[in-house]
Amino acid sequence: MKIVVLAGGTSTERDVSLSSGSKIYYALKARGHQAILLDVYLGLEFNEPVTKGLFEKDIDWAKDIRAVSESHPDLSRLKEQRKDGGRSMFGPNVLALCELADIVFLGLHGANGEDGRIQAAFDLMGIPYTGTGYLSSALAMDKGLSKQLFRQAKIPTPAGITLKNGQQADPASVPYPCMVKTVCGGSSVGTYRVERPEDLPDVLTKAYTFGEDVIVEQFISGREFSVGVIDGKALPVIEIAPLQGYYDYKNKYQPGSTVETCPADLSSELTAQLQGYAEQVFEALKLSSYARIDFMMDASDDSFYCLEANTLPGMTPTSLLPQEAAAVGMSFEELCEKLIEVSLARYRQA
């Protein structure tokens, strides 16, 4: 098939996305597909007419992609790289190439990629893509809305409040330690653990730099898990244990920073319970194709709490979904093929 892998973009997860995209791109090439890797924002400056022949050119589209750095990227100079000033999210020739593809593999993460906007544009243009649709993407991306749906579906989630537009909470009304998160962030960017009431106002101010709304929620002390779901069926559970601190941006993407165990060391009863919750989340958010659901287990009573759903989970060398797939004998290349298969099935059913 002719496949465009879309990565990059303008979110704080840009570098992670480029790493995911390059790994997906090489896997698809190895499977015999005619693949092109594009940065959705920077696009492709090309003097010749864009035709299907571009898919057949002998070009390594990922040769300049670097490993994910320890800190999230500085996006302030990104617009300077666009000759047109960068008003559109789609860079030069991106839409033209996507329209020529059999499917677009979305390797995007975070805002302007995982929040349903690009999915909605593609739906209007009749461009098939991997992953869930625009509405479920938007619901999952907004942690405040998704937590409301978790509660409605009786899925346990940490207690918390949503603050809007620079609003400050009364520090005395919050339990400590607590977590402060930007509502529409990802990869733990804009996420802070707060130990003392006097630290909360400054932390909220920092969190608002990543978006208008933030969540202040109960801190769950215990073990962290994630469960991939493909076509509504849960994969084996993976446990994440950072060697230092919590599972932040650095610990997620720097090899050797975190011990990941799959299948997780849980009883069969607890494993089944956690997989059941993951499948319930998939249904509650009206997800399709695939996703990855993150949980904490309270050390005091082994109860689970759902943190969030990721509709375009990472596909980097350290990412969790590929490790879960490997636990059931699925190689990374086979996983990419499977994600295309379940995504295309959505269009056949429409």
Coordinates of C-alpha atoms in Angstrom, one line a residue:
M1 CA 0.0 0.0 0.0
K2 CA 0.9 3.6 -0.4
I3 CA 1.1 5.0 3.1
V4 CA 1.9 8.5 4.5
V5 CA 3.3 8.4 8.1
L6 CA 2.5 11.7 9.7
A7 CA 4.6 12.9 12.6
G8 CA 6.1 16.0 14.2
G9 CA 3.6 18.8 14.5
T10 CA 3.5 21.6 17.0
S11 CA 2.8 19.9 20.3
T12 CA 5.3 19.5 23.2
E13 CA 5.5 15.9 22.2
R14 CA 6.9 16.8 18.8
D15 CA 10.2 14.9 19.3
V16 CA 8.5 11.8 20.6
S17 CA 6.2 11.9 17.6
L18 CA 9.1 12.1 15.1
S19 CA 10.8 9.1 16.9
S20 CA 7.5 7.2 16.7
G21 CA 7.0 8.1 13.0
S22 CA 10.5 7.0 12.0
K23 CA 10.1 3.6 13.7
I24 CA 6.7 3.1 12.0
Y25 CA 8.1 4.2 8.7
Y26 CA 10.9 1.7 8.7
A27 CA 8.6 -1.1 9.8
L28 CA 6.2 -0.4 7.0
K29 CA 9.0 -0.3 4.5
A30 CA 10.3 -3.6 5.8
R31 CA 6.8 -5.0 5.2
G32 CA 7.0 -4.0 1.5
H33 CA 4.8 -0.9 1.7
Q34 CA 5.6 2.3 -0.2
A35 CA 5.8 4.7 2.7
I36 CA 6.6 8.4 3.1
L37 CA 7.4 10.0 6.4
L38 CA 6.2 13.6 6.7
D39 CA 6.3 16.3 9.4
V40 CA 2.7 17.4 9.4
Y41 CA 3.7 21.0 10.1
L42 CA 6.8 21.5 8.1
G43 CA 5.6 19.4 5.1
L44 CA 7.6 18.9 2.0
E45 CA 9.0 21.6 -0.2
F46 CA 8.9 20.1 -3.7
N47 CA 9.3 21.8 -7.0
E48 CA 7.8 19.1 -9.1
P49 CA 4.1 18.2 -9.2
V50 CA 3.1 15.9 -6.4
T51 CA 2.0 12.5 -7.8
K52 CA 1.8 8.9 -6.7
G53 CA 5.3 8.5 -8.3
L54 CA 6.8 10.1 -5.2
F55 CA 5.9 7.0 -3.2
E56 CA 8.2 5.0 -5.5
K57 CA 11.3 7.1 -5.2
D58 CA 14.3 5.7 -3.4
I59 CA 14.4 8.2 -0.5
D60 CA 15.1 7.5 3.2
W61 CA 12.5 9.9 4.6
A62 CA 13.6 9.2 8.2
K63 CA 17.4 9.6 7.9
D64 CA 17.5 12.9 9.8
I65 CA 15.3 11.9 12.8
R66 CA 17.2 12.0 16.1
A67 CA 16.6 10.2 19.4
V68 CA 14.2 11.9 21.9
S69 CA 16.1 14.3 24.1
E70 CA 15.8 14.5 27.9
S71 CA 13.5 17.6 27.8
H72 CA 10.6 18.5 25.6
P73 CA 11.3 20.6 22.5
D74 CA 11.4 24.4 22.3
L75 CA 8.7 25.2 19.8
S76 CA 9.2 29.0 19.6
R77 CA 11.3 28.9 16.4
L78 CA 9.4 26.3 14.6
K79 CA 7.3 28.8 12.6
E80 CA 10.4 30.4 11.3
Q81 CA 11.1 27.2 9.3
R82 CA 7.8 27.7 7.3
K83 CA 8.2 30.0 4.2
D84 CA 4.5 30.7 4.3
G85 CA 4.5 31.8 7.9
G86 CA 2.9 28.6 9.3
R87 CA -0.7 29.8 9.6
S88 CA -2.0 26.3 8.6
M89 CA -1.3 23.2 10.7
F90 CA -0.7 21.4 7.4
G91 CA 2.7 22.1 5.8
P92 CA 3.4 22.3 2.1
N93 CA 2.1 19.3 0.1
V94 CA 1.0 17.4 3.2
L95 CA -2.7 17.2 2.2
A96 CA -1.9 16.5 -1.4
L97 CA 0.2 13.5 -0.5
C98 CA -2.3 12.3 2.1
E99 CA -5.0 12.3 -0.6
L100 CA -2.9 10.1 -2.8
A101 CA -2.2 7.5 0.0
D102 CA -4.2 4.4 0.7
I103 CA -4.1 5.3 4.4
V104 CA -2.4 7.8 6.6
F105 CA -0.6 6.3 9.6
L106 CA -0.9 8.9 12.4
G107 CA 2.3 8.9 14.4
L108 CA 1.3 12.2 16.0
H109 CA 1.1 12.8 19.8
G110 CA -0.5 15.6 21.9
A111 CA -2.3 18.7 20.8
N112 CA -3.0 19.4 17.1
G113 CA -2.6 15.7 16.4
E114 CA -4.2 13.5 19.0
D115 CA -7.0 15.8 19.9
G116 CA -9.3 15.1 16.9
R117 CA -8.6 18.2 14.8
I118 CA -6.6 16.4 12.1
Q119 CA -9.0 13.5 12.3
A120 CA -12.0 15.8 11.6
A121 CA -10.2 17.4 8.7
F122 CA -9.4 14.0 7.2
D123 CA -13.0 12.8 7.7
L124 CA -14.2 15.8 5.7
M125 CA -11.7 15.2 2.9
G126 CA -12.4 11.4 2.8
I127 CA -8.8 10.5 3.8
P128 CA -8.5 7.2 5.7
Y129 CA -6.3 7.2 8.8
T130 CA -5.2 5.0 11.7
G131 CA -6.7 5.2 15.1
T132 CA -10.0 6.4 16.5
G133 CA -12.3 9.1 15.2
Y134 CA -12.3 12.8 15.9
L135 CA -14.9 12.8 18.7
S136 CA -13.4 10.1 20.7
S137 CA -9.9 11.6 20.2
A138 CA -11.2 14.9 21.6
L139 CA -12.9 13.2 24.6
A140 CA -9.8 11.2 25.5
M141 CA -7.4 14.2 25.1
D142 CA -9.4 16.3 27.6
K143 CA -8.6 14.7 30.9
G144 CA -11.4 16.7 32.6
L145 CA -14.0 15.4 30.3
S146 CA -12.7 11.9 30.2
K147 CA -12.7 11.7 34.0
Q148 CA -16.3 12.7 34.0
L149 CA -17.1 9.8 31.7
F150 CA -15.0 7.4 33.8
R151 CA -17.1 8.3 36.8
Q152 CA -20.3 7.9 34.9
A153 CA -19.3 4.4 33.8
K154 CA -18.2 3.5 37.3
I155 CA -14.6 3.3 36.4
P156 CA -12.5 4.4 39.4
T157 CA -10.3 7.5 38.8
P158 CA -8.5 9.8 41.2
A159 CA -10.6 12.5 42.9
G160 CA -9.9 16.0 41.6
I161 CA -11.1 19.3 40.3
T162 CA -10.7 21.2 37.0
L163 CA -9.5 24.8 37.1
K164 CA -10.1 27.1 34.1
N165 CA -8.3 30.2 32.6
G166 CA -5.8 31.0 35.3
Q167 CA -8.1 30.2 38.2
Q168 CA -6.4 29.5 41.5
A169 CA -7.5 26.8 44.0
D170 CA -7.6 27.4 47.8
P171 CA -4.4 25.5 48.8
A172 CA -6.1 24.4 52.1
S173 CA -8.9 22.6 50.1
V174 CA -6.4 20.2 48.4
P175 CA -5.0 17.0 49.8
Y176 CA -1.2 16.6 49.8
P177 CA 0.7 15.4 48.0
C178 CA -1.4 16.1 44.9
M179 CA -0.8 16.1 41.1
V180 CA -1.3 19.1 38.9
K181 CA -1.8 18.4 35.2
T182 CA -2.5 20.4 32.1
V183 CA -5.9 19.1 30.9
C184 CA -4.8 18.4 27.3
G185 CA -1.1 17.6 27.7
G186 CA 0.8 14.4 27.1
S187 CA 4.0 12.6 27.9
S188 CA 3.8 14.1 31.4
V189 CA 4.7 17.5 30.0
G190 CA 2.9 20.1 32.2
T191 CA 2.6 17.6 35.1
Y192 CA 3.8 18.3 38.6
R193 CA 3.7 16.7 42.0
V194 CA 3.0 19.2 44.8
E195 CA 4.0 18.3 48.3
R196 CA 3.1 21.5 50.2
P197 CA 0.1 24.0 50.1
E198 CA 2.5 26.9 49.7
D199 CA 3.8 25.5 46.5
L200 CA 0.5 25.1 44.7
P201 CA 0.0 28.7 43.4
D202 CA 3.4 28.7 41.6
V203 CA 2.9 25.3 40.2
L204 CA -0.6 26.2 38.8
T205 CA 1.0 29.2 37.1
K206 CA 3.5 27.0 35.4
A207 CA 0.9 24.5 34.4
Y208 CA -1.2 27.2 32.8
T209 CA 1.6 27.9 30.3
F210 CA 0.8 24.6 28.6
G211 CA -2.9 25.2 28.3
E212 CA -5.9 27.1 29.7
D213 CA -7.3 24.4 31.9
V214 CA -5.6 22.2 34.6
I215 CA -6.6 19.3 36.8
V216 CA -5.6 19.1 40.5
E217 CA -6.1 15.6 41.6
Q218 CA -5.5 13.1 44.3
F219 CA -2.0 11.6 44.3
I220 CA -2.1 7.8 44.3
S221 CA 0.9 6.2 45.9
G222 CA 1.6 2.7 44.5
R223 CA 2.4 0.8 41.3
E224 CA 1.8 2.2 37.8
F225 CA 0.5 0.1 35.0
S226 CA -0.7 0.5 31.4
V227 CA -2.9 -1.7 29.2
G228 CA -3.0 -1.5 25.4
V229 CA -6.4 -2.2 23.8
I230 CA -6.7 -3.2 20.1
D231 CA -10.1 -3.5 18.5
G232 CA -11.7 -3.5 22.0
K233 CA -9.6 -6.4 23.4
A234 CA -7.0 -5.8 26.1
L235 CA -3.3 -6.8 25.6
P236 CA -1.2 -8.0 28.5
V237 CA -0.7 -5.6 31.4
I238 CA 2.7 -3.8 31.6
E239 CA 4.1 -2.3 34.8
I240 CA 6.2 0.9 34.8
A241 CA 8.7 1.4 37.6
P242 CA 10.9 4.5 37.2
L243 CA 14.3 4.1 38.9
Q244 CA 14.1 7.7 40.2
G245 CA 11.1 10.0 40.7
Y246 CA 7.8 9.3 38.8
Y247 CA 7.1 8.5 35.2
D248 CA 7.9 11.9 33.7
Y249 CA 9.1 12.9 30.3
K250 CA 12.7 11.9 30.9
N251 CA 11.9 8.6 32.4
K252 CA 9.5 7.8 29.6
Y253 CA 11.9 8.2 26.7
Q254 CA 15.5 7.8 28.0
P255 CA 16.5 4.1 27.8
G256 CA 17.5 2.7 31.2
S257 CA 15.5 5.2 33.2
T258 CA 12.6 2.9 33.9
V259 CA 12.0 -0.8 34.6
E260 CA 9.1 -2.1 32.5
T261 CA 7.7 -5.6 33.1
C262 CA 5.3 -7.3 30.7
P263 CA 3.3 -9.3 31.6
A264 CA 3.1 -7.4 34.9
D265 CA 3.6 -9.4 38.2
L266 CA 0.0 -9.4 39.2
S267 CA -2.4 -12.2 40.2
S268 CA -4.7 -13.6 37.5
E269 CA -7.6 -11.9 39.3
L270 CA -6.0 -8.5 39.4
T271 CA -4.8 -8.8 35.8
A272 CA -8.3 -9.7 34.6
Q273 CA -9.8 -6.8 36.7
L274 CA -7.3 -4.3 35.2
Q275 CA -7.8 -5.5 31.6
G276 CA -11.6 -5.3 32.2
Y277 CA -11.3 -1.7 33.3
A278 CA -9.2 -0.9 30.2
E279 CA -11.8 -2.4 27.9
Q280 CA -14.5 -0.4 29.8
V281 CA -12.5 2.8 29.2
F282 CA -12.3 2.0 25.5
E283 CA -16.1 1.7 25.4
A284 CA -16.9 4.7 27.6
L285 CA -14.8 7.0 25.5
K286 CA -16.3 5.5 22.3
L287 CA -12.8 4.6 21.1
S288 CA -12.1 2.5 18.0
S289 CA -9.1 0.7 16.5
Y290 CA -6.6 1.0 19.3
A291 CA -5.5 2.9 22.4
R292 CA -3.5 2.6 25.6
I293 CA -5.0 3.1 29.0
D294 CA -2.9 4.2 32.1
F295 CA -3.6 3.2 35.7
M296 CA -2.3 3.5 39.2
M297 CA -2.7 0.8 41.9
D298 CA -3.0 2.1 45.5
A299 CA -0.4 0.5 47.6
S300 CA -2.7 0.5 50.7
D301 CA -5.5 -1.7 49.3
D302 CA -4.5 -2.8 45.7
S303 CA -7.4 -0.8 44.2
F304 CA -7.0 0.5 40.7
Y305 CA -7.5 4.1 39.4
C306 CA -7.6 5.1 35.8
L307 CA -5.5 8.1 34.9
E308 CA -6.1 8.6 31.2
A309 CA -6.4 7.1 27.7
N310 CA -3.9 7.6 24.9
T311 CA -5.5 7.4 21.5
L312 CA -2.2 7.5 19.6
P313 CA 0.2 5.8 22.0
G314 CA 3.9 6.1 21.6
M315 CA 5.7 3.9 19.1
T316 CA 9.3 4.8 20.1
P317 CA 12.0 2.3 21.0
T318 CA 11.0 2.5 24.7
S319 CA 7.2 2.7 24.2
L320 CA 4.8 0.5 26.1
L321 CA 2.3 -0.7 23.4
P322 CA 5.0 -2.4 21.3
Q323 CA 6.2 -4.2 24.4
E324 CA 2.7 -5.4 25.2
A325 CA 2.3 -6.7 21.7
A326 CA 5.6 -8.5 21.9
A327 CA 4.3 -10.3 25.0
V328 CA 1.7 -12.0 22.8
G329 CA 4.3 -12.8 20.1
M330 CA 3.6 -9.8 17.8
S331 CA 6.6 -8.1 16.3
F332 CA 6.8 -4.4 15.9
E333 CA 6.3 -4.7 12.1
E334 CA 3.3 -7.0 12.7
L335 CA 1.9 -4.5 15.2
C336 CA 2.0 -1.7 12.7
E337 CA 0.3 -4.0 10.1
K338 CA -2.4 -4.9 12.7
L339 CA -3.1 -1.2 13.5
I340 CA -3.6 -0.5 9.8
E341 CA -5.9 -3.6 9.5
V342 CA -8.2 -2.6 12.4
S343 CA -8.3 1.0 11.3
L344 CA -9.3 0.2 7.8
A345 CA -12.0 -2.1 9.1
R346 CA -13.7 1.0 10.6
Y347 CA -14.1 2.4 7.0
R348 CA -15.5 -0.9 5.7
Q349 CA -18.2 -0.9 8.4
A350 CA -19.2 2.8 7.8

